[in-house]
XYZ file of C-alpha atoms in Angstrom:
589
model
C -59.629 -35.442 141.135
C -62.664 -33.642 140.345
C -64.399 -35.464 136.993
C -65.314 -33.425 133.611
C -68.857 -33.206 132.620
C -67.845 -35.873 130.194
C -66.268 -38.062 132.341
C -69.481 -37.721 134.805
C -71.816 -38.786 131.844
C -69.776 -41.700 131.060
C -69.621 -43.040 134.292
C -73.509 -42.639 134.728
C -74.063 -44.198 131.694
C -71.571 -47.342 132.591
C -73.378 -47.693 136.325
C -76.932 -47.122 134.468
C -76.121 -50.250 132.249
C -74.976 -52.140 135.081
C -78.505 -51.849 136.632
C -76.751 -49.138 139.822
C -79.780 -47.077 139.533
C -78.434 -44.761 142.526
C -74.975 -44.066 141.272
C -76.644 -43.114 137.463
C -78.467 -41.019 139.138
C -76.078 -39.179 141.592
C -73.810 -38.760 138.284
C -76.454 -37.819 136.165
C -77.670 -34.887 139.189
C -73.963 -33.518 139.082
C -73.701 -32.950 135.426
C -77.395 -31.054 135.598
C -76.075 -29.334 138.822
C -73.661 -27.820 136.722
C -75.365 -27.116 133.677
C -78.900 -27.862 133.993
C -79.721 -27.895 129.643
C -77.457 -30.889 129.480
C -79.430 -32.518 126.633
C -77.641 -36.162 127.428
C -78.038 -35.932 131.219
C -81.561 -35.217 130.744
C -82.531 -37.502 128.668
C -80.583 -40.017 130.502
C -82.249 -38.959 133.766
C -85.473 -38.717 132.064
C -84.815 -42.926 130.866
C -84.315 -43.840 134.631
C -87.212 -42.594 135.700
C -88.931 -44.166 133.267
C -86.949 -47.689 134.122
C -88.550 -47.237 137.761
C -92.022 -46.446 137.193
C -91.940 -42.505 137.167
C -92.889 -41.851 134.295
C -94.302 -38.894 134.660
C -91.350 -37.828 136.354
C -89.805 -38.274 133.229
C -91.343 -35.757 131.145
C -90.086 -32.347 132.145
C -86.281 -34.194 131.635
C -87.401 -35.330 127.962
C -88.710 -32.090 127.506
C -85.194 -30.192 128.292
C -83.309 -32.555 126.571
C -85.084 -31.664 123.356
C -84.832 -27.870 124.141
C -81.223 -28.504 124.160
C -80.758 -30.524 121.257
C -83.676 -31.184 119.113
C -81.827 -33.403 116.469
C -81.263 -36.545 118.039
C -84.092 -39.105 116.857
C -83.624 -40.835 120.566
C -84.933 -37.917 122.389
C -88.238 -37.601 120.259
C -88.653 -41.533 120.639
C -88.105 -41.430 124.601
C -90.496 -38.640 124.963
C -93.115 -39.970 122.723
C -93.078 -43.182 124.159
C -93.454 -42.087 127.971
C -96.397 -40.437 126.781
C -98.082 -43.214 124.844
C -97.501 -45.386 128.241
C -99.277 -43.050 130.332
C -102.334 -42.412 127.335
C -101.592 -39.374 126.315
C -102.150 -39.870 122.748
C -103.052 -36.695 121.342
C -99.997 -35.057 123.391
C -97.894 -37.915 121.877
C -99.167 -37.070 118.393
C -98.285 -33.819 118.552
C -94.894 -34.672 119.604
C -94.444 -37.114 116.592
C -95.626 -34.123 114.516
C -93.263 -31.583 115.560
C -90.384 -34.074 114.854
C -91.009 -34.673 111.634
C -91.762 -31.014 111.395
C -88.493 -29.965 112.745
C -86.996 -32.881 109.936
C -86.151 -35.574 112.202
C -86.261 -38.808 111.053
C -86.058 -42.283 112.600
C -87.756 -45.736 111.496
C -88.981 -45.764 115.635
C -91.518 -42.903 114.043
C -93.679 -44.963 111.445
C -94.146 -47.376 114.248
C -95.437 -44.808 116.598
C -97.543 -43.325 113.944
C -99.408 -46.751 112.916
C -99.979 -47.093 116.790
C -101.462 -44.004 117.368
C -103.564 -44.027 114.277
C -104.916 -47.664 115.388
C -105.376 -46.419 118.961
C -109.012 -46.995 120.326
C -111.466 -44.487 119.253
C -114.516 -45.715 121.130
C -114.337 -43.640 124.356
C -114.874 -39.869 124.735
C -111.432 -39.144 124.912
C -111.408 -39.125 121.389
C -114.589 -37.857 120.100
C -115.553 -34.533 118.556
C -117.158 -32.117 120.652
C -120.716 -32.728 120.412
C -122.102 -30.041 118.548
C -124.073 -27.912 120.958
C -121.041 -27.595 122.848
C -118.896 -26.270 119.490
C -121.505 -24.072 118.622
C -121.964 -22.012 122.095
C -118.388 -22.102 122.726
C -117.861 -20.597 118.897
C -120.877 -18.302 119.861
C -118.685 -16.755 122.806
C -115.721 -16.520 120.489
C -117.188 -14.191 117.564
C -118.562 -12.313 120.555
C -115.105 -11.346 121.058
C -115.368 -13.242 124.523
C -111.786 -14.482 124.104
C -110.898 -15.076 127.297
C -114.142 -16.986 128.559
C -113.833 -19.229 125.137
C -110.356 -20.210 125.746
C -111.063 -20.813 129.866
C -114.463 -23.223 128.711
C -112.347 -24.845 126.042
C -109.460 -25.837 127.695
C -111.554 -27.168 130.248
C -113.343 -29.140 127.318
C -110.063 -30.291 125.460
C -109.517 -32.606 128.997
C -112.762 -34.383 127.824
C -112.799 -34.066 124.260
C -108.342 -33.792 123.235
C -109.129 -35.023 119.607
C -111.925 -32.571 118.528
C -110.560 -30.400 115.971
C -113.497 -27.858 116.103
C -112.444 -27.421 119.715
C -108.664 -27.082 118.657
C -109.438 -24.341 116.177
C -111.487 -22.201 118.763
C -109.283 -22.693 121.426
C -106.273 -21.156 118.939
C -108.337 -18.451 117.713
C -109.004 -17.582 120.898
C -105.169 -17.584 121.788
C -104.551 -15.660 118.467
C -106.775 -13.258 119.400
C -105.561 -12.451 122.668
C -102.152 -11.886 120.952
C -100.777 -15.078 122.673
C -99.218 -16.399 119.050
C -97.459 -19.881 120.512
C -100.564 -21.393 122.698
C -102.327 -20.500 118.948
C -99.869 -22.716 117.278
C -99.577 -25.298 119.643
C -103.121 -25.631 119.098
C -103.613 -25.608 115.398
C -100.521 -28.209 115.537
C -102.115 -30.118 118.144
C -105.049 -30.141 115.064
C -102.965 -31.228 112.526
C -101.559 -34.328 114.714
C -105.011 -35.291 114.865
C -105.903 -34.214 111.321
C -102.651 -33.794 108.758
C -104.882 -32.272 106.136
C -106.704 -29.524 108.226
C -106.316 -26.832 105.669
C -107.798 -24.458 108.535
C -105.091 -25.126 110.705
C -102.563 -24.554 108.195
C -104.367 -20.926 107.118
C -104.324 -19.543 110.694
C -100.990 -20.629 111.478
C -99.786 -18.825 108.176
C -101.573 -15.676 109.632
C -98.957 -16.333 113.036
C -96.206 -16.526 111.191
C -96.570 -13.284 109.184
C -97.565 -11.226 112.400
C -94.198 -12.809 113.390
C -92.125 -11.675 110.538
C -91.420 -15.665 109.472
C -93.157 -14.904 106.059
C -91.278 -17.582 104.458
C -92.820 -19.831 106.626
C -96.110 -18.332 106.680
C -96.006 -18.427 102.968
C -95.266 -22.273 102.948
C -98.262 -22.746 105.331
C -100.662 -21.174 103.115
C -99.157 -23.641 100.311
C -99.639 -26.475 102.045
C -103.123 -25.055 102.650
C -104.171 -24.485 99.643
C -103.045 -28.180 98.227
C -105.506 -29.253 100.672
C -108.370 -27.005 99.767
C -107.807 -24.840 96.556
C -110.911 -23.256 96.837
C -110.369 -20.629 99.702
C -110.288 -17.265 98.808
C -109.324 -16.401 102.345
C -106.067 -18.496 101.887
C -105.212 -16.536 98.850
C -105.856 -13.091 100.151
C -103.709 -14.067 103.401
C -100.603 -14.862 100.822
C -101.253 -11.938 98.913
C -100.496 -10.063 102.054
C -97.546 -11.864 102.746
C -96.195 -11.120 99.281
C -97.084 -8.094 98.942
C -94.926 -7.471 102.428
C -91.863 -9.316 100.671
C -92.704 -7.255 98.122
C -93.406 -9.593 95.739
C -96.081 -7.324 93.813
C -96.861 -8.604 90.962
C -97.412 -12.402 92.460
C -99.254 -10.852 94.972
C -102.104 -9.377 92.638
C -102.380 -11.979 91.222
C -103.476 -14.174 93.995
C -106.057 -11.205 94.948
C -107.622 -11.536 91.400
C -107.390 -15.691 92.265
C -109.269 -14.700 95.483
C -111.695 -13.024 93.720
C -112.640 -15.137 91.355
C -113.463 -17.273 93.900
C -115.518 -15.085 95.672
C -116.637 -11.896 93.619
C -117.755 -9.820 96.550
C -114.668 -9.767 98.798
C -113.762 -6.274 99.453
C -110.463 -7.397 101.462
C -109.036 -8.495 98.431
C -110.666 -5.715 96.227
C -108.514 -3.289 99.334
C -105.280 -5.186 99.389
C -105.012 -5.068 95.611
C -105.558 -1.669 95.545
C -102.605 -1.041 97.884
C -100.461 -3.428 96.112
C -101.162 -1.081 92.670
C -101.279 1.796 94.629
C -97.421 1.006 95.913
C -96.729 0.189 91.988
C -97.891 3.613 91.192
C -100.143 2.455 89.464
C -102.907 5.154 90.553
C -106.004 4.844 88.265
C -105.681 1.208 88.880
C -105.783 1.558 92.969
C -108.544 4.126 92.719
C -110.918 1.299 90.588
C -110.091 -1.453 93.190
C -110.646 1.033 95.988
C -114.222 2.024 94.847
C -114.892 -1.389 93.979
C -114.731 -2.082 98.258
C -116.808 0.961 98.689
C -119.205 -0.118 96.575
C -119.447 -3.375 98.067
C -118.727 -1.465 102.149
C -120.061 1.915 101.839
C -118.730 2.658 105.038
C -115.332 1.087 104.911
C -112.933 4.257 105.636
C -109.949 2.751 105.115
C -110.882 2.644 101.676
C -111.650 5.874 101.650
C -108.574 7.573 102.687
C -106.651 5.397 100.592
C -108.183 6.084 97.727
C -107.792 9.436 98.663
C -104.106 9.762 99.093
C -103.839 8.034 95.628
C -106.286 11.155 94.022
C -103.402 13.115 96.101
C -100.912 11.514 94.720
C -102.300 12.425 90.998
C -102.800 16.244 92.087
C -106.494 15.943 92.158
C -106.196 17.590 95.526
C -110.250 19.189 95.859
C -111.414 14.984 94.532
C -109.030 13.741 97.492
C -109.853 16.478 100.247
C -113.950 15.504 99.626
C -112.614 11.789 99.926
C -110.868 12.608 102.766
C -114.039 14.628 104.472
C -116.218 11.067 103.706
C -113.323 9.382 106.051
C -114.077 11.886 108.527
C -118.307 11.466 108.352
C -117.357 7.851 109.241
C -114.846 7.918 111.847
C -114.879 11.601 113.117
C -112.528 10.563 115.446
C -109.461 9.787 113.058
C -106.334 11.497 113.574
C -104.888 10.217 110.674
C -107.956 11.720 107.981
C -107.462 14.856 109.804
C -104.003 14.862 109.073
C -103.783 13.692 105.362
C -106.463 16.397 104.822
C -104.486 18.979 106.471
C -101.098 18.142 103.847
C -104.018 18.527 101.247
C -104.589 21.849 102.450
C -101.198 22.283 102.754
C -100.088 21.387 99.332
C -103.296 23.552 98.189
C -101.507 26.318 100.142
C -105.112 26.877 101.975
C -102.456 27.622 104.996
C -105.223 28.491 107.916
C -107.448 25.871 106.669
C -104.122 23.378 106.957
C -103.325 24.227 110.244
C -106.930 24.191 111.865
C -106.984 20.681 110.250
C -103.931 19.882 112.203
C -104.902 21.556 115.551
C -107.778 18.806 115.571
C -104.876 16.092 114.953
C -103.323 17.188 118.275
C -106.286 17.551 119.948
C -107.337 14.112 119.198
C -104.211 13.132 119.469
C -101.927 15.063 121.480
C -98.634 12.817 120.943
C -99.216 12.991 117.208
C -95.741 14.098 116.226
C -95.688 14.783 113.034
C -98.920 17.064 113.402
C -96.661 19.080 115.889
C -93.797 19.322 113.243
C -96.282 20.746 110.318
C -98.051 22.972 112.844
C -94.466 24.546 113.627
C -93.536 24.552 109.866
C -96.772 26.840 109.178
C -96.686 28.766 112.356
C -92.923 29.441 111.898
C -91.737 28.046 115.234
C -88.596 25.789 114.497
C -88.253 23.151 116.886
C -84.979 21.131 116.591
C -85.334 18.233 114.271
C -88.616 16.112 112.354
C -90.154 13.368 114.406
C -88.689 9.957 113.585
C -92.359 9.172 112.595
C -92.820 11.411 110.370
C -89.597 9.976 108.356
C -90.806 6.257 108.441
C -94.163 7.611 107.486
C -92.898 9.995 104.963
C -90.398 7.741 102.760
C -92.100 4.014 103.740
C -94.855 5.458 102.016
C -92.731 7.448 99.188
C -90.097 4.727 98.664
C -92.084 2.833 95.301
C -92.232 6.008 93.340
C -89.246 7.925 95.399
C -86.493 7.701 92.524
C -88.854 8.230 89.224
C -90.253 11.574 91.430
C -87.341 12.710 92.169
C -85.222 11.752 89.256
C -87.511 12.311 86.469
C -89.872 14.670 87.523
C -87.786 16.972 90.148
C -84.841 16.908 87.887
C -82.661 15.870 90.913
C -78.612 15.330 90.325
C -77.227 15.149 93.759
C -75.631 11.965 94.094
C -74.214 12.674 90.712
C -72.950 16.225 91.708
C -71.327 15.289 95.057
C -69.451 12.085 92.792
C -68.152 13.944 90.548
C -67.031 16.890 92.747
C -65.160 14.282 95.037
C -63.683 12.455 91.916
C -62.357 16.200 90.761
C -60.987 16.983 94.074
C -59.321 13.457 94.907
C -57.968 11.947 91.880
C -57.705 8.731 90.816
C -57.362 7.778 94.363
C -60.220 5.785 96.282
C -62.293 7.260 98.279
C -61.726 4.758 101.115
C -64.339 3.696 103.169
C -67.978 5.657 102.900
C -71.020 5.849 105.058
C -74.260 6.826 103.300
C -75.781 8.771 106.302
C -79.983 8.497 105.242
C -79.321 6.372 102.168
C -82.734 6.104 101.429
C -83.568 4.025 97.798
C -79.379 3.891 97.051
C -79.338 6.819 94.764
C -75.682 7.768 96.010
C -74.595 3.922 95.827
C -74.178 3.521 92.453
C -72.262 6.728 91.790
C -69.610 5.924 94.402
C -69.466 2.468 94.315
C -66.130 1.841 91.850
C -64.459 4.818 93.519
C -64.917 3.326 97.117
C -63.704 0.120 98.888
C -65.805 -0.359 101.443
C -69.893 0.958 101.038
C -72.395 1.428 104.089
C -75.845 2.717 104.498
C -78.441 3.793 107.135
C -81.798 5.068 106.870
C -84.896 5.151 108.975
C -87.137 3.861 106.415
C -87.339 -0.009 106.127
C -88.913 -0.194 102.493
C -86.271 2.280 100.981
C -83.807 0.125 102.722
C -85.421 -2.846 100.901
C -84.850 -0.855 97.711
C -81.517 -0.158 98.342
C -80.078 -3.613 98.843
C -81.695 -4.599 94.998
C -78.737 -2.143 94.040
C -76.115 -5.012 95.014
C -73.729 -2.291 95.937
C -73.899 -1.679 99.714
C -71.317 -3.719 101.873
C -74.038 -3.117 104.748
C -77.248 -1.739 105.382
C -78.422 -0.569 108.711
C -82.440 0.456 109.743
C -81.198 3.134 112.081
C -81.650 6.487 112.833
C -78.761 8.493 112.051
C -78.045 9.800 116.191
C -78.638 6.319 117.544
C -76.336 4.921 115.321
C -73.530 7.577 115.198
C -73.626 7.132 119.390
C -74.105 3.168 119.037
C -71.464 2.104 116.689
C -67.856 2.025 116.137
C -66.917 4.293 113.639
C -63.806 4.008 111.547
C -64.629 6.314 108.362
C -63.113 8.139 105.406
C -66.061 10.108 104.357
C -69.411 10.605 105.833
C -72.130 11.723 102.888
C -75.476 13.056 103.410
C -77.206 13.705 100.251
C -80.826 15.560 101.028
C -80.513 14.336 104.369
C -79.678 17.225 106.816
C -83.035 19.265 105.345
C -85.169 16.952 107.539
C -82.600 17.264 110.498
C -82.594 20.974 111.544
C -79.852 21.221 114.185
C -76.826 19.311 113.135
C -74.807 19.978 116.602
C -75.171 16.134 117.876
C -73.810 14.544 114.022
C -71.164 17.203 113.629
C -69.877 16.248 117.299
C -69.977 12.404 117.432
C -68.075 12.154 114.099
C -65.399 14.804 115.094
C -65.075 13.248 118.722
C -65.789 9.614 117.841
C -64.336 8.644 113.982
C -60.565 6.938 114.558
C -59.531 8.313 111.577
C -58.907 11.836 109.907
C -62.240 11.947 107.625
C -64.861 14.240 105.256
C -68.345 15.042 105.949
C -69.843 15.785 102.659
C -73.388 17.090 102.698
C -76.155 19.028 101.136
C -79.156 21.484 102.692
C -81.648 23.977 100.781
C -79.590 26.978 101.064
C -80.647 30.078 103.119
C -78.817 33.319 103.118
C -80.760 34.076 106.668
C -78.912 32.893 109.939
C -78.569 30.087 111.599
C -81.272 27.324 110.370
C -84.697 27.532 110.198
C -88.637 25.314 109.452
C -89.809 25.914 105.975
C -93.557 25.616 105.463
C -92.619 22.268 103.693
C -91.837 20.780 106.679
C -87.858 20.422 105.642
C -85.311 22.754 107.305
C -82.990 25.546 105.070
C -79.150 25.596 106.350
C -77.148 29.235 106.218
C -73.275 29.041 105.335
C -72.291 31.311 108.415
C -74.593 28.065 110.372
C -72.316 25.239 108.704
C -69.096 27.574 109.741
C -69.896 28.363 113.376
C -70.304 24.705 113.830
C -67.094 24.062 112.334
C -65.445 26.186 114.474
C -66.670 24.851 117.075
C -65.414 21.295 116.421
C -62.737 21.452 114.560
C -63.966 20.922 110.924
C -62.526 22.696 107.456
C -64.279 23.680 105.081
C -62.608 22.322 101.930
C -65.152 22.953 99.430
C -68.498 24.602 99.522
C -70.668 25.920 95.955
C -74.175 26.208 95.635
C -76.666 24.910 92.978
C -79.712 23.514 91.616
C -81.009 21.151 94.485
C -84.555 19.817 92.601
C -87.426 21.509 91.210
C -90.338 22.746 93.320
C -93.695 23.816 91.861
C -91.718 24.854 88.696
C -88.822 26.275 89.808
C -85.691 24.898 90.889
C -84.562 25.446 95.065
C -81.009 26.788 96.036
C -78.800 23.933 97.393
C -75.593 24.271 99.282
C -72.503 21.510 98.799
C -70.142 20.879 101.455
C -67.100 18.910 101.722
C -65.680 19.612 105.506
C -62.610 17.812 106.545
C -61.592 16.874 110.268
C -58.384 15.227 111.901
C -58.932 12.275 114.039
């Protein structure tokens, strides 16, 4: 009868005891035959190597078994062991760092840790890099010789494993060269040798938030700054991180902390400005943003930011001459040429707009959402607006999006469509609703009591962010609205795209998946800037205009009704209030 894995590891561990080295092993090469991450067999097969003198053998098995299963104490203690017998300290250091790291915890550790800390330190193998050495190999790093720094430091860390100044090259190197895990391994292999290498604990922050772990990048710089509490760098880098969490206020506050440590540091002067420009808070971004150009005259990123904030307040000529110094420094940026041109745009300097964007395209000829404004003022409609141009568009809108459009647009959607629906339907619920381009949630809140089950989508990440401080969205999803209306199951009673469909232009694709592919009879409720010309068709806003007889021959076509449809205020524009259209189409299943 054939044995279990179970059964196999039993028996190996009963003839392993006994001493039958041979029949441990055969038992313990089945089980890994049939599943090779076996974290017992390894480590079992890693222990009888060890019990006949391969102990280097050993390793690789030690190594698997705590892939598999890094919370058994044993494992750590095998491994760190085999490499203490061979004199592999610092390797065995490290180990005994990542185990308590990962929360492991044995009394077998404080034993290894008082004998590698009283392990001889008279030979070179653990000395600091003599100093010549550091300072030629850190010459060729900040040369931006990556690769030759990290190819002459490894070769050094064979002679020299304990030198922390060699560690800390040797991971900027690796950081630099975009290979994040050799950068951590060697900033941890630092802190085996040195606990309280607030260096080691800044850079590996700066991993972690290129990762996305900002949590743990954020408890890095913590442990950082306990250490040394006088680094304005370490500040700055959790500013950034909070700031991405979007943590604001916090995050301001360690730029000021930054800069009271060091007075002059225009990063921190920069990524306080961005933080207050994302508050709104304009006049504020637009002192911080002069303060780095007077400290970097040349620093264009400053510059253009400071420009879209004078944009942002209407002083359009202040921001176009800001925009123009971006230029003198980098004539080669797309991205000036481009904010300039929506200045020109929004100034309704039309030919001056579109030669601005002509020289986006030629600089950049996949520039998409120069394409898409170059159509809207030249009148040829292409099909739909670039995804980038949405992500660009509301990422960038998303802190002021609601008071704009609420308070100073006059906007009443979401309200409209609610109470239209509640009129037509009753006291009865509205079933289950997906938000098609949710944006900030505006819609949520309306619907929410008159709904049991709430979803919403949207291209934009940080209106996404927004919308999930509402509390009132079963689900959010960062999706575009064709991907996920091919991707996803749907099992709807009402689809509802406030302000949505003006940045779609052809609506064929939406109206077909949710008539062919919803498993339930279902609404599509909707809104578009009216036009009474056929068809649909680019505004010079960039935003598409929707005729009735459009909406109908698509409904024809697949099988829609049109239940309700009334026109109406949509928002204000430049004084005056554009002509929305409201739909409410049903469709069988």
């Amino acid at each position: 009868m054939e044995l279990t894995l179970d059964q196999a590891l039993q028996r190996g561990i009963e003839a392993h005891k006994a001493g039958q080295v041979q029949d441990a092993d055969r038992y313990y090469t089945a089980i890994l035959k049939a599943s090779p991450k076996h974290p017992d067999a390894n480590h079992n097969m890693g222990v009888l190597a060890v019990s006949v003198g391969k102990v280097e053998a050993a390793l690789p098995f030690f190594k698997s078994a705590l892939e598999a299963n890094g919370t058994i104490a044993q494992f750590w203690i095998s491994y760190i062991n085999a490499l203490v017998n061979l004199g592999r300290l610092a390797e065995a250091k490290d180990v005994l760092y990542q185990a308590k790291e990962n929360g492991v915890k044995d009394d077998g550790f404080e034993k290894f840790e008082k004998q590698l800390q009283e392990s001889p330190s008279k030979n070179s193998n653990t000395q600091e890099l003599p100093e010549e050495q550091l300072r030629s190999l850190l010459n060729l790093y900040t040369k931006g010789m990556y690769t030759e720094a990290l190819y002459t430091g490894s070769q050094l860390l064979q002679q020299f494993p304990n030198s922390i100044g060699l560690c800390t090259i040797i991971g900027a190197a690796n950081q630099s060269l975009g290979k994040l895990e050799e950068a951590i391994v060697a900033y941890k292999h630092s802190l085996s040798i040195k606990p309280d290498c607030a260096e080691a604990h800044n850079n590996m922050g700066v991993i972690f938030r290129v990762q996305g772990k900002l949590d743990k990048a954020i408890d890095a710089y913590k442990r950082a700054i306990s250490i040394k509490p006088n680094c304005a760098e370490t500040y700055n880098n959790m500013g950034d991180t909070l700031q991405e969490q979007g943590n604001l206020e916090e995050a301001i506050e360690l730029y000021k902390r930054a800069i009271s440590l060091k007075p002059d540091y225009a990063d921190a002067y920069y990524n306080m400005g961005i933080a207050f420009k994302i508050q709104g808070k304009l006049d504020k971004a637009i002192k911080a943003f002069n303060k780095v150009i007077s400290l970097k005259r040349d620093h264009a990123e400053a510059f253009n930011q400071m420009a879209n904030a004078l944009k942002d307040q209407g002083k359009l000529e202040e921001a176009i001459k800001a925009y123009n110094k971006v230029i003198s420094i980098k004539p080669r940026s797309a991205d000036a040429y481009y904010n300039l041109g929506n200045t020109l745009k929004d100034q309704e300097k039309l030919e001056e707009a579109i030669k601005a964007y002509e020289k986006v395209i030629s600089l950049n000829p996949h520039h998409g959402s120069a394409k898409h404004m170059l159509s809207a003022l030249t009148g040829n409609t292409n099909d739909t607006v670039p995804r980038e141009y949405i992500e660009n568009l509301f990422d960038g809108y998303s802190t002021i999006f609601e008071a704009s459009l609420i308070e100073n647009l006059e906007y009443e959607i979401p309200k409209l469509i609610k109470d239209i629906l509640i009129k037509l339907n009753g006291q009865k619920s509205l079933g289950s609703v997906l938000d098609l381009g949710c944006g900030t949630g505006l819609l949520g809140p309306e619907i929410r009591d008159h709904c049991s089950h709430l979803e919403g989508i949207d291209l934009s990440s940080k209106m996404l962010r927004l919308a999930e401080q509402k509390n009132v969205y079963d689900k959010l999803s960062h999706s575009d609205i064709l991907e996920y209306l091919l991707s996803m199951p749907l099992n709807f009673d009402y689809y509802i795209a406030a302000d949505v469909f003006i940045y779609v232009g052809e609506l064929t694709e939406i109206f077909r998946l949710i008539r062919s592919k919803n498993k339930i009879p279902g609404k599509l409720v909707f809104s578009t800037e009216h036009t009474e010309k056929d068809s649909y068709r680019i505004l010079k806003t960039g935003r598409y205009a929707h005729s009735k007889s459009y909406i109908e021959r698509l409904c024809t076509e697949f099988g829609y009704t049109i239940s309700h449809f009334s026109t109406t205020n949509l928002r204000k524009e430049k004084d005056h209030f554009l002509t929305g259209g409201i739909y409410i189409l049903e469709f069988a299943n």
